[in-house]
Tab-separated table of C-alpha atoms and ligand atoms in Angstrom:
chain	number	residue	atom	x	y	z
A	12	MET	CA	-15.209	4.299	20.998
A	13	ALA	CA	-16.775	5.917	17.948
A	14	GLN	CA	-17.687	2.786	16.360
A	15	GLY	CA	-18.852	1.155	19.724
A	16	GLU	CA	-22.344	0.623	17.894
A	17	LYS	CA	-20.907	-1.476	15.078
A	18	ILE	CA	-18.523	-3.604	17.295
A	19	GLU	CA	-21.243	-6.200	18.868
A	20	THR	CA	-22.101	-7.099	15.323
A	21	ARG	CA	-18.949	-6.772	14.027
A	22	GLN	CA	-17.428	-10.586	13.429
A	23	ARG	CA	-14.428	-11.627	15.634
A	24	ILE	CA	-10.560	-11.752	14.005
A	25	VAL	CA	-7.402	-13.312	15.033
A	26	LEU	CA	-4.002	-11.858	13.946
A	27	ILE	CA	-0.787	-13.757	14.180
A	28	GLY	CA	2.489	-11.741	14.216
A	29	GLY	CA	6.301	-13.133	14.565
A	30	SER	CA	9.240	-13.005	12.256
A	31	ALA	CA	13.101	-15.007	12.747
A	32	GLY	CA	11.521	-18.550	13.728
A	33	SER	CA	8.248	-17.861	13.490
A	34	LEU	CA	7.871	-20.426	10.974
A	35	ALA	CA	7.973	-23.381	12.569
A	36	VAL	CA	5.302	-22.330	14.710
A	37	LEU	CA	3.187	-21.267	12.213
A	38	LEU	CA	3.655	-25.326	10.874
A	39	VAL	CA	2.632	-26.210	14.520
A	40	VAL	CA	-0.124	-23.876	14.912
A	41	LEU	CA	-2.159	-23.931	11.491
A	42	PRO	CA	-2.281	-27.679	11.539
A	43	LEU	CA	-4.449	-27.751	14.644
A	44	LEU	CA	-7.100	-24.875	14.174
A	45	PRO	CA	-10.528	-26.082	13.834
A	46	ARG	CA	-11.528	-26.353	10.557
A	47	ASP	CA	-15.147	-24.660	11.894
A	48	LEU	CA	-12.920	-22.221	13.617
A	49	ALA	CA	-15.537	-19.030	13.447
A	50	ALA	CA	-12.984	-16.145	12.968
A	51	PRO	CA	-10.012	-15.297	9.880
A	52	VAL	CA	-7.046	-15.773	10.524
A	53	ILE	CA	-4.711	-12.902	9.441
A	54	LEU	CA	-0.554	-13.867	9.229
A	55	VAL	CA	1.464	-10.839	9.138
A	56	THR	CA	5.396	-11.825	9.109
A	57	HIS	CA	9.007	-10.394	8.444
A	58	ARG	CA	10.137	-11.631	4.669
A	59	HIS	CA	11.719	-10.907	1.628
A	60	SER	CA	9.606	-9.228	-1.029
A	61	GLY	CA	8.916	-12.329	-4.173
A	62	SER	CA	8.577	-14.888	-1.507
A	63	ASP	CA	4.989	-14.698	-1.121
A	64	VAL	CA	4.153	-17.674	-3.211
A	65	LEU	CA	6.664	-20.055	-1.164
A	66	LEU	CA	5.175	-19.309	2.025
A	67	GLU	CA	1.597	-19.499	0.734
A	68	SER	CA	2.212	-22.722	-0.984
A	69	LEU	CA	4.250	-24.168	2.452
A	70	LEU	CA	1.157	-22.539	4.635
A	71	SER	CA	-1.605	-24.279	2.187
A	72	ALA	CA	0.299	-27.464	2.046
A	73	ARG	CA	-0.160	-27.764	6.044
A	74	ALA	CA	-2.816	-25.669	7.316
A	75	SER	CA	-6.306	-27.697	7.850
A	76	LEU	CA	-8.068	-23.872	7.282
A	77	PRO	CA	-8.049	-22.443	3.227
A	78	VAL	CA	-4.845	-20.044	3.043
A	79	ARG	CA	-5.780	-16.932	0.769
A	80	ASP	CA	-4.499	-14.071	-0.961
A	81	ILE	CA	-5.268	-10.485	0.591
A	82	GLU	CA	-7.650	-8.632	-2.127
A	83	GLU	CA	-7.369	-4.987	-1.289
A	84	LYS	CA	-11.365	-3.650	0.563
A	85	GLU	CA	-11.919	-7.842	0.704
A	86	MET	CA	-14.101	-8.749	4.282
A	87	PRO	CA	-12.078	-11.249	5.637
A	88	GLN	CA	-13.779	-14.291	5.812
A	89	PRO	CA	-14.116	-16.496	9.226
A	90	GLY	CA	-12.238	-20.262	8.840
A	91	VAL	CA	-10.062	-18.700	6.080
A	92	ILE	CA	-5.779	-17.838	6.565
A	93	TYR	CA	-4.853	-14.820	5.153
A	94	ILE	CA	-1.004	-13.978	4.831
A	95	ALA	CA	-0.359	-10.120	4.529
A	96	PRO	CA	1.733	-9.378	1.198
A	97	ALA	CA	4.925	-8.328	1.425
A	98	ASP	CA	6.009	-4.715	0.807
A	99	TYR	CA	2.525	-3.471	1.634
A	100	HIS	CA	1.194	-2.514	5.325
A	101	LEU	CA	-1.880	-4.420	5.749
A	102	LEU	CA	-4.837	-2.054	7.876
A	103	PHE	CA	-8.574	-2.133	8.574
A	104	GLU	CA	-10.800	0.241	7.344
A	105	PRO	CA	-13.157	1.454	10.001
A	106	ASP	CA	-16.138	-1.468	8.528
A	107	GLY	CA	-13.149	-4.536	8.858
A	108	SER	CA	-12.062	-4.454	5.543
A	109	PHE	CA	-8.628	-4.947	4.386
A	110	ALA	CA	-6.205	-2.217	3.440
A	111	LEU	CA	-3.457	-1.800	1.585
A	112	ASP	CA	-0.487	0.842	1.923
A	113	SER	CA	3.137	1.343	0.679
A	114	SER	CA	3.931	4.288	2.710
A	115	GLU	CA	7.296	3.978	5.059
A	116	LYS	CA	8.890	0.982	6.428
A	117	VAL	CA	8.061	0.879	10.333
A	118	ASN	CA	10.586	-0.570	12.383
A	119	TYR	CA	12.436	-1.463	9.566
A	120	SER	CA	9.503	-3.475	8.187
A	121	ARG	CA	6.664	-3.782	5.655
A	122	PRO	CA	4.932	-5.391	6.520
A	123	SER	CA	4.557	-4.413	10.080
A	124	ILE	CA	3.129	-6.107	12.828
A	125	ASP	CA	2.616	-3.051	14.728
A	126	VAL	CA	0.708	-0.902	11.979
A	127	THR	CA	-1.593	-4.114	11.403
A	128	PHE	CA	-1.939	-4.826	14.831
A	129	GLU	CA	-3.079	-0.965	16.123
A	130	SER	CA	-5.566	-0.847	12.909
A	131	ALA	CA	-6.897	-3.838	14.258
A	132	ALA	CA	-7.400	-2.244	17.406
A	133	ARG	CA	-8.938	0.535	16.504
A	134	ALA	CA	-11.538	-1.544	13.968
A	135	TYR	CA	-12.253	-4.498	15.797
A	136	GLY	CA	-11.320	-3.469	19.373
A	137	ALA	CA	-12.660	-6.389	21.945
A	138	ARG	CA	-13.115	-9.194	19.044
A	139	ALA	CA	-9.714	-9.221	17.925
A	140	ILE	CA	-7.179	-11.613	19.216
A	141	GLY	CA	-3.518	-10.385	18.732
A	142	ILE	CA	-0.755	-13.427	19.258
A	143	LEU	CA	2.949	-12.544	18.897
A	144	LEU	CA	5.540	-15.055	18.207
A	145	SER	CA	9.647	-15.836	17.825
A	146	GLY	CA	11.347	-12.878	16.527
A	147	ALA	CA	14.541	-10.487	16.525
A	148	ASN	CA	13.168	-7.559	16.183
A	149	ALA	CA	11.103	-4.828	18.395
A	150	ASP	CA	8.219	-4.967	16.193
A	151	GLY	CA	4.902	-6.210	17.252
A	152	ALA	CA	4.949	-4.972	20.683
A	153	GLN	CA	3.386	-1.862	21.059
A	154	GLY	CA	0.660	-3.472	18.548
A	155	LEU	CA	-0.172	-6.163	20.838
A	156	TYR	CA	-0.568	-3.533	23.708
A	157	ASP	CA	-2.445	-1.598	22.037
A	158	MET	CA	-4.528	-4.308	20.811
A	159	GLN	CA	-4.865	-5.250	24.608
A	160	GLN	CA	-6.012	-1.636	25.825
A	161	HIS	CA	-8.375	-1.811	23.383
A	162	GLY	CA	-10.017	-4.810	24.710
A	163	GLY	CA	-8.650	-7.216	22.487
A	164	THR	CA	-7.392	-10.594	23.997
A	165	THR	CA	-3.833	-10.961	23.999
A	166	ILE	CA	-1.201	-13.812	23.237
A	167	VAL	CA	2.704	-14.316	23.309
A	168	GLN	CA	4.495	-16.796	23.289
A	169	ASP	CA	6.612	-18.406	25.680
A	170	PRO	CA	10.405	-16.975	25.007
A	171	ALA	CA	11.647	-20.056	26.568
A	172	THR	CA	9.903	-21.796	23.727
A	173	ALA	CA	11.093	-19.169	20.892
A	174	GLU	CA	14.077	-19.697	18.789
A	175	VAL	CA	14.697	-16.222	18.628
A	176	ASP	CA	13.612	-14.729	22.172
A	177	TYR	CA	13.951	-10.953	21.849
A	178	MET	CA	10.145	-9.955	20.183
A	179	PRO	CA	7.907	-11.955	22.814
A	180	ARG	CA	10.333	-10.120	25.329
A	181	CYS	CA	9.890	-7.156	24.628
A	182	ALA	CA	6.310	-7.513	24.526
A	183	LEU	CA	6.409	-9.006	28.179
A	184	GLN	CA	8.889	-6.004	29.151
A	185	LEU	CA	5.923	-3.922	28.223
A	186	PHE	CA	2.710	-5.028	29.047
A	187	SER	CA	1.190	-8.562	30.436
A	188	PRO	CA	-0.344	-10.292	27.897
A	189	ALA	CA	-4.057	-12.792	28.858
A	190	HIS	CA	-1.685	-15.319	28.027
A	191	ILE	CA	1.928	-16.968	27.733
A	192	ALA	CA	1.508	-19.836	25.916
A	193	ARG	CA	3.198	-22.840	24.104
A	194	PRO	CA	3.369	-23.234	20.271
A	195	ALA	CA	1.670	-26.885	21.121
A	196	ASP	CA	-0.836	-24.832	23.402
A	197	MET	CA	-1.685	-22.513	21.105
A	198	ALA	CA	-4.603	-23.741	18.599
A	199	GLN	CA	-6.359	-25.048	21.445
A	200	LEU	CA	-6.317	-21.763	23.275
A	201	ILE	CA	-7.399	-19.790	19.995
A	202	SER	CA	-10.527	-22.048	19.678
A	203	SER	CA	-11.549	-21.359	23.040
A	204	GLU	CA	-11.194	-17.589	23.161
A	205	VAL	CA	-12.577	-17.049	20.006
A	206	SER	CA	-15.672	-18.881	21.178
A	207	LYS	CA	-15.450	-17.198	24.305
A	208	MET	CA	-16.550	-14.343	22.578
A	209	GLN	CA	-20.379	-13.850	21.573
A	210	ALA	CA	-21.047	-14.372	17.667
A	211	PRO	CA	-21.815	-11.633	15.369
A	212	ASN	CA	-25.842	-11.052	14.838
B	19	MET	CA	1.941	6.302	21.562
B	20	GLN	CA	0.481	8.654	18.970
B	21	LEU	CA	-2.628	11.376	20.013
B	22	GLU	CA	-6.038	9.505	19.539
B	23	LEU	CA	-7.644	11.233	16.209
B	24	THR	CA	-11.340	10.120	15.849
B	25	GLU	CA	-12.914	9.474	13.210
B	26	GLU	CA	-15.464	12.560	14.044
B	27	GLN	CA	-12.331	15.451	13.765
B	28	LEU	CA	-11.147	13.634	10.903
B	29	ASP	CA	-13.956	14.225	9.078
B	30	THR	CA	-14.048	17.871	10.470
B	31	LEU	CA	-10.442	18.318	8.753
B	32	ILE	CA	-11.648	16.919	5.346
B	33	GLY	CA	-14.063	19.618	5.359
B	34	ASP	CA	-12.091	22.058	6.086
B	35	VAL	CA	-9.193	21.356	3.425
B	36	GLN	CA	-12.256	20.338	1.019
B	37	SER	CA	-14.250	23.818	1.797
B	38	LEU	CA	-11.023	26.203	2.243
B	39	TYR	CA	-8.550	25.051	-0.325
B	40	GLY	CA	-10.934	23.024	-2.596
B	41	TYR	CA	-8.855	19.179	-1.998
B	42	ASP	CA	-11.181	16.597	-1.551
B	43	PHE	CA	-10.136	13.685	0.736
B	44	GLY	CA	-13.708	12.954	1.500
B	45	ASP	CA	-13.399	9.559	-0.398
B	46	TYR	CA	-10.203	8.246	0.258
B	47	ALA	CA	-9.239	5.331	2.372
B	48	ARG	CA	-9.656	5.602	5.982
B	49	ALA	CA	-8.034	3.462	7.533
B	50	SER	CA	-4.301	4.882	5.270
B	51	LEU	CA	-5.390	8.333	5.638
B	52	HIS	CA	-6.074	8.211	9.682
B	53	ARG	CA	-2.502	6.566	9.341
B	54	ARG	CA	-1.275	10.060	7.368
B	55	ILE	CA	-2.833	12.348	9.793
B	56	ALA	CA	-1.530	10.574	12.997
B	57	ARG	CA	1.825	10.567	11.611
B	58	LEU	CA	1.597	14.564	10.926
B	59	MET	CA	0.588	15.235	13.834
B	60	THR	CA	3.452	13.744	15.565
B	61	VAL	CA	5.846	14.686	13.262
B	62	ASP	CA	4.936	18.441	13.377
B	63	ARG	CA	4.530	18.198	17.240
B	64	PHE	CA	1.224	19.184	17.533
B	65	VAL	CA	-0.411	19.526	20.786
B	66	SER	CA	-3.946	18.745	19.846
B	67	PHE	CA	-6.186	18.136	17.146
B	68	ALA	CA	-7.718	21.907	17.879
B	69	GLU	CA	-4.471	23.055	17.128
B	70	LEU	CA	-3.903	21.304	14.087
B	71	ARG	CA	-7.075	22.475	12.841
B	72	TYR	CA	-6.354	25.863	13.621
B	73	LYS	CA	-2.984	25.628	11.089
B	74	ILE	CA	-4.933	24.340	8.756
B	75	ASN	CA	-7.514	27.404	8.882
B	76	SER	CA	-4.693	30.166	9.410
B	77	ASP	CA	-1.924	29.311	7.678
B	78	LYS	CA	-2.246	28.294	3.772
B	79	ASP	CA	1.686	28.276	2.693
B	80	TYR	CA	0.768	25.215	5.565
B	81	LEU	CA	-1.255	23.678	2.751
B	82	ALA	CA	1.653	21.755	0.821
B	83	ARG	CA	3.459	20.353	3.569
B	84	PHE	CA	-0.365	18.879	4.319
B	85	ILE	CA	-0.619	17.520	0.983
B	86	ASP	CA	2.751	16.376	1.468
B	87	MET	CA	2.524	14.431	4.455
B	88	VAL	CA	-0.645	12.770	3.257
B	89	SER	CA	-0.121	11.812	0.739
B	90	VAL	CA	2.365	8.701	0.157
B	91	ASN	CA	5.199	8.920	-2.203
B	92	VAL	CA	7.375	6.133	-1.492
B	93	THR	CA	8.143	5.103	-4.736
B	94	GLU	CA	11.300	3.352	-6.658
B	95	MET	CA	12.829	2.524	-10.065
B	96	PHE	CA	11.349	0.022	-11.734
B	97	ARG	CA	9.617	-1.217	-8.973
B	98	ASP	CA	8.043	-4.871	-9.633
B	99	PRO	CA	10.626	-5.521	-12.309
B	100	ALA	CA	8.184	-8.016	-13.918
B	101	PHE	CA	5.880	-5.836	-14.698
B	102	TYR	CA	8.356	-3.739	-16.540
B	103	ARG	CA	9.052	-7.378	-18.284
B	104	ALA	CA	5.426	-7.504	-19.207
B	105	LEU	CA	5.412	-3.693	-20.729
B	106	ARG	CA	8.030	-4.438	-22.862
B	107	SER	CA	7.111	-8.026	-24.397
B	108	GLN	CA	3.414	-7.585	-24.340
B	109	VAL	CA	2.945	-3.696	-24.590
B	110	PHE	CA	5.496	-1.685	-26.460
B	111	PRO	CA	4.928	-3.512	-29.842
B	112	VAL	CA	1.834	-2.705	-30.270
B	113	LEU	CA	2.888	1.305	-28.974
B	114	ALA	CA	5.417	0.584	-31.753
B	115	THR	CA	2.559	0.743	-34.618
B	116	TYR	CA	1.799	4.324	-33.440
B	117	PRO	CA	3.325	7.479	-35.306
B	118	LEU	CA	3.253	9.391	-31.758
B	119	ILE	CA	3.053	7.531	-28.613
B	120	ARG	CA	1.110	9.362	-26.054
B	121	ILE	CA	1.465	7.620	-22.601
B	122	TRP	CA	0.159	9.193	-18.980
B	123	HIS	CA	1.847	7.870	-15.722
B	124	ALA	CA	-0.998	9.301	-13.076
B	125	GLY	CA	0.436	9.546	-9.683
B	126	CYS	CA	3.506	9.567	-10.226
B	127	ALA	CA	5.511	10.723	-7.356
B	128	SER	CA	8.845	11.935	-6.876
B	129	GLY	CA	9.253	10.023	-10.871
B	130	GLU	CA	11.247	7.504	-10.515
B	131	GLU	CA	8.543	5.163	-12.478
B	132	VAL	CA	8.757	8.236	-15.301
B	133	TYR	CA	12.152	7.419	-15.772
B	134	SER	CA	12.069	4.388	-15.738
B	135	MET	CA	9.736	4.491	-18.588
B	136	ALA	CA	11.512	6.742	-20.735
B	137	ILE	CA	14.923	4.430	-20.172
B	138	MET	CA	12.738	1.108	-21.706
B	139	LEU	CA	11.623	3.286	-24.309
B	140	LYS	CA	14.568	4.942	-25.357
B	141	GLU	CA	16.296	1.253	-25.541
B	142	SER	CA	13.230	0.455	-27.533
B	143	LYS	CA	13.987	3.084	-29.524
B	144	LEU	CA	10.512	4.606	-29.046
B	145	LEU	CA	11.181	7.851	-27.172
B	146	ASP	CA	11.990	10.120	-29.504
B	147	ARG	CA	8.302	9.783	-30.909
B	148	SER	CA	6.914	9.526	-27.000
B	149	ILE	CA	5.742	11.622	-25.195
B	150	ILE	CA	5.004	10.906	-21.456
B	151	TYR	CA	2.448	13.127	-19.221
B	152	ALA	CA	3.340	12.648	-15.970
B	153	THR	CA	0.971	13.914	-13.437
B	154	ASP	CA	0.303	14.243	-9.072
B	155	ILE	CA	-1.714	15.943	-6.923
B	156	ASN	CA	1.650	16.480	-4.948
B	157	PRO	CA	3.807	19.691	-6.122
B	158	THR	CA	6.916	18.813	-4.105
B	159	ALA	CA	6.899	15.246	-5.539
B	160	LEU	CA	6.494	16.837	-8.418
B	161	GLY	CA	9.701	18.977	-7.717
B	162	VAL	CA	11.748	15.842	-7.211
B	163	ALA	CA	10.570	14.351	-10.293
B	164	ARG	CA	11.470	17.594	-12.440
B	165	ALA	CA	14.758	17.741	-10.991
B	166	GLY	CA	15.558	14.340	-11.569
B	167	ILE	CA	17.893	13.676	-8.745
B	168	TYR	CA	18.106	10.994	-6.369
B	169	PRO	CA	20.507	9.132	-3.446
B	170	LEU	CA	22.910	7.398	-4.852
B	171	SER	CA	22.721	4.985	-2.186
B	172	GLN	CA	19.302	3.693	-4.313
B	173	MET	CA	21.116	3.295	-7.731
B	174	GLN	CA	22.134	-0.028	-6.587
B	175	LYS	CA	18.761	-1.451	-5.939
B	176	TYR	CA	17.788	0.431	-9.054
B	177	SER	CA	20.406	-1.437	-11.153
B	178	GLU	CA	18.994	-4.788	-9.904
B	179	ASN	CA	15.534	-3.681	-10.692
B	180	TYR	CA	16.559	-2.725	-13.989
B	181	MET	CA	18.656	-5.969	-14.816
B	182	ALA	CA	15.458	-7.888	-13.444
B	183	ALA	CA	13.030	-5.625	-15.589
B	184	GLY	CA	15.410	-7.267	-18.543
B	185	GLY	CA	17.383	-3.713	-18.964
B	186	SER	CA	20.830	-5.340	-20.667
B	187	GLU	CA	22.931	-1.967	-20.989
B	188	GLU	CA	25.091	-0.207	-18.530
B	189	PHE	CA	22.217	1.112	-15.655
B	190	SER	CA	25.035	3.670	-14.113
B	191	GLY	CA	25.259	5.421	-18.144
B	192	TYR	CA	21.765	6.504	-17.326
B	193	TYR	CA	22.987	9.126	-14.233
B	194	THR	CA	25.591	11.229	-13.345
B	195	ALA	CA	27.132	10.716	-9.631
B	196	GLN	CA	27.370	14.046	-7.872
B	197	TYR	CA	29.024	13.535	-4.329
B	198	ASP	CA	26.216	11.214	-2.799
B	199	MET	CA	23.280	12.135	-5.498
B	200	ALA	CA	22.249	10.762	-8.373
B	201	LYS	CA	21.383	13.199	-11.386
B	202	ILE	CA	19.150	11.577	-13.967
B	203	ASP	CA	20.373	11.709	-17.867
B	204	GLY	CA	18.669	15.140	-18.896
B	205	ALA	CA	18.453	13.431	-21.876
B	206	LEU	CA	15.558	11.099	-20.696
B	207	SER	CA	13.472	14.272	-19.667
B	208	LYS	CA	13.069	15.687	-22.814
B	209	ARG	CA	9.572	13.677	-23.628
B	210	ILE	CA	8.250	13.706	-20.447
B	211	VAL	CA	5.963	16.557	-19.239
B	212	TYR	CA	5.362	16.817	-15.823
B	213	SER	CA	1.953	18.961	-14.562
B	214	THR	CA	-0.389	18.689	-11.697
B	215	HIS	CA	-3.676	16.947	-11.294
B	216	ASN	CA	-6.371	15.863	-9.268
B	217	LEU	CA	-7.427	12.151	-10.023
B	218	ALA	CA	-10.497	13.398	-7.127
B	219	THR	CA	-11.510	16.282	-8.866
B	220	ASP	CA	-9.904	16.775	-12.225
B	221	SER	CA	-11.213	15.664	-15.587
B	222	SER	CA	-9.493	13.951	-19.014
B	223	PHE	CA	-6.580	16.202	-20.564
B	224	ASN	CA	-6.114	14.162	-23.283
B	225	GLU	CA	-6.200	10.837	-25.095
B	226	PHE	CA	-3.351	8.419	-24.515
B	227	GLN	CA	-2.478	3.985	-25.804
B	228	LEU	CA	-1.493	3.895	-22.417
B	229	ILE	CA	-2.033	4.953	-18.690
B	230	ILE	CA	0.180	4.299	-15.983
B	231	CYS	CA	-1.360	4.437	-12.120
B	232	ARG	CA	0.227	1.864	-9.680
B	233	ASN	CA	-0.244	2.240	-6.306
B	234	VAL	CA	-2.055	5.312	-6.201
B	235	LEU	CA	-5.952	3.419	-5.990
B	236	ILE	CA	-5.149	1.360	-2.743
B	237	TYR	CA	-5.534	4.863	-1.300
B	238	PHE	CA	-9.096	5.422	-2.887
B	239	ASN	CA	-12.308	4.151	-1.480
B	240	GLN	CA	-14.975	2.114	-4.441
B	241	VAL	CA	-16.532	5.542	-4.849
B	242	LEU	CA	-13.112	7.263	-5.948
B	243	GLN	CA	-12.023	4.375	-7.523
B	244	ASP	CA	-14.715	3.986	-9.960
B	245	ARG	CA	-14.539	7.625	-10.553
B	246	VAL	CA	-10.767	7.172	-11.548
B	247	PHE	CA	-11.820	4.426	-14.034
B	248	ARG	CA	-14.457	6.182	-15.653
B	249	LEU	CA	-11.534	8.996	-15.827
B	250	PHE	CA	-9.156	6.921	-17.759
B	251	ASP	CA	-11.564	4.933	-19.768
B	252	ASP	CA	-12.568	8.479	-21.170
B	253	SER	CA	-8.789	9.333	-21.637
B	254	LEU	CA	-7.745	6.032	-23.161
B	255	GLU	CA	-8.355	5.008	-27.095
B	256	GLY	CA	-9.907	2.510	-28.635
B	257	LEU	CA	-7.565	-0.634	-27.871
B	258	GLY	CA	-5.327	1.153	-24.827
B	259	PHE	CA	-3.508	-0.175	-21.898
B	260	ILE	CA	-4.306	0.344	-18.348
B	261	GLY	CA	-1.250	-0.584	-16.154
B	262	LEU	CA	-2.001	-0.744	-12.516
B	263	GLY	CA	0.080	-1.715	-9.095
B	264	SER	CA	0.308	-5.293	-8.061
B	265	LYS	CA	-2.799	-5.136	-5.756
B	266	GLU	CA	-5.058	-3.498	-7.217
B	267	SER	CA	-7.304	-4.510	-9.527
B	268	LEU	CA	-9.984	-3.296	-12.685
B	269	ARG	CA	-12.203	-6.545	-12.122
B	270	PHE	CA	-14.533	-4.660	-9.398
B	271	SER	CA	-14.854	-1.634	-10.956
B	272	THR	CA	-18.138	-0.628	-13.356
B	273	VAL	CA	-15.630	-0.239	-16.567
B	274	ALA	CA	-14.608	-4.325	-16.074
B	275	GLU	CA	-16.334	-5.237	-19.249
B	276	SER	CA	-14.713	-3.124	-21.793
B	277	TYR	CA	-11.501	-4.464	-20.554
B	278	HIS	CA	-9.076	-8.083	-20.741
B	279	GLN	CA	-6.721	-8.328	-18.805
B	280	ILE	CA	-3.887	-9.261	-21.049
B	281	ASN	CA	-1.284	-11.245	-18.691
B	282	ALA	CA	-2.366	-13.470	-15.619
B	283	LYS	CA	0.149	-12.293	-13.529
B	284	GLU	CA	0.705	-8.547	-13.763
B	285	LYS	CA	-1.694	-5.967	-13.631
B	286	ILE	CA	-2.094	-5.138	-17.438
B	287	TRP	CA	-5.274	-4.580	-19.078
B	288	ARG	CA	-6.353	-3.683	-22.471
B	289	LYS	CA	-9.603	-1.734	-23.352
B	290	GLY	CA	-11.640	-3.847	-26.016
B	291	ARG	CA	-12.828	-7.327	-25.526
B	292	LYS	CA	-10.664	-10.189	-26.037
C	26	SAM	C1	3.127	5.369	-3.135
C	26	SAM	S1	2.621	6.992	-4.575
C	26	SAM	C2	2.983	5.951	-6.293
C	26	SAM	C3	4.123	5.870	-7.214
C	26	SAM	C4	4.409	5.049	-8.007
C	26	SAM	N1	2.924	5.489	-9.115
C	26	SAM	C5	5.111	3.664	-7.689
C	26	SAM	O1	3.793	2.722	-7.843
C	26	SAM	O2	5.667	3.661	-7.409
C	26	SAM	C6	1.387	7.075	-4.464
C	26	SAM	C7	0.997	8.651	-5.276
C	26	SAM	O3	-0.630	8.927	-6.163
C	26	SAM	C8	-0.580	10.688	-5.814
C	26	SAM	N2	-1.622	10.399	-5.147
C	26	SAM	C9	-3.005	10.730	-3.949
C	26	SAM	N3	-3.938	11.091	-4.486
C	26	SAM	C10	-4.194	11.779	-5.438
C	26	SAM	C11	-4.641	12.358	-6.443
C	26	SAM	N4	-6.002	12.912	-5.797
C	26	SAM	N5	-4.854	12.527	-7.600
C	26	SAM	C12	-3.269	12.724	-8.139
C	26	SAM	N6	-1.977	11.647	-7.199
C	26	SAM	C13	-2.866	11.475	-6.171
C	26	SAM	C14	0.564	10.588	-3.959
C	26	SAM	O4	1.082	12.341	-4.086
C	26	SAM	C15	1.730	9.587	-4.815
C	26	SAM	O5	2.515	10.570	-5.224
């Protein structure tokens, strides 16, 4: 990998993608994340433009970590939850900072989970943890697989616990993730996977 | 999955396009540029990077296609209606005090944004004394803008945007339907001048009271963003306005000191201190 030398010093990152039925899961997982989580948490969910504020205020009220808007070119900060804005694809620059892109929808979606996960795979490689939740769309499966192929840690919601199991099933048909997890166990799993990765120096 | 494209290959291609044709993509934001070129390789079915490079180097007619595919041209009429509402209520009353109103749409893509502006100016009885310069790097998109012909299937959404932007007329009065296309009323084009202009390399060409540049700067790195802000600063009259896309900001630029944001939510700045 071209940016191989940088990866060692790169911070860790957690990405969560979901669609229909994922909000309920987020409301279980996010409040349980430890306050000193050593990685930023990036949420990519499908929703209608204009509903940003709603989701943000709902999550801020419940999450244990601060929820912040994404500023393009900003470096994601550990211990902060970021929500991908409606109507833009969220990418990562080679240095790991956020980039926004208003190009064509992918899988009928903008933001598309595939697009963000693929970009994170390139920029963060083995320093990334990707989680795919409930949803009625195939978006995210390919991207999560890319993350795995670039050495990242992958987690798929147990379809038996998903309100809409199409999205996690698509991922499981494509590859075997490192973990299949129930919502109640996810926060614990995320924090132990983050601590397994060496801290950036 | 598409072919892997390395950062080195991307640099090589940027170098070729720069030295052969003078288009400089060196200061574009990398992540998006990478996606565009990877997409071009898939859509135009290049089997290797070498083949794409050969095409660029040997076929100068392919350049227009390259520019068209590399630039993101996604746009709509009255995109972000609240932005247009703010223009109408906060900026137009100031523009109305000028005998000749000059507006620049930089990165206008296929023109939907420009016609939206023309419609609002017309409704505010300002269009006849306005002149709108609409520029873009992409000649293909400008061709569509000049023709003013869009898919009829979009009009429902644009009509909703128009009403959300505070429009009170019958939106369907601004176009005529021909089969599955909608042709924008020619009267709206009378005050619009289209031209290519490259924000990465070209200089200032006039002075304006309002510059609109939306969803263009997100594709540039900090260095190029700063160049563009200086270019806009040189092209803006003393108390002029700059309108940016909903995720863009003038705050971190080198000209930030000389501007203030006039609306807490919408990305509109005015030259001069508060
Ligand atoms: C996403 S579109 C934005 C269209 C419209 N302003 C809007 O917000 O809906 C971005 C446009 O910027 C243009 N662009 C990219 N690089 C440019 C440059 N260096 N100079 C001028 N225009 C450029 C592209 O060709 C494209 O049409």
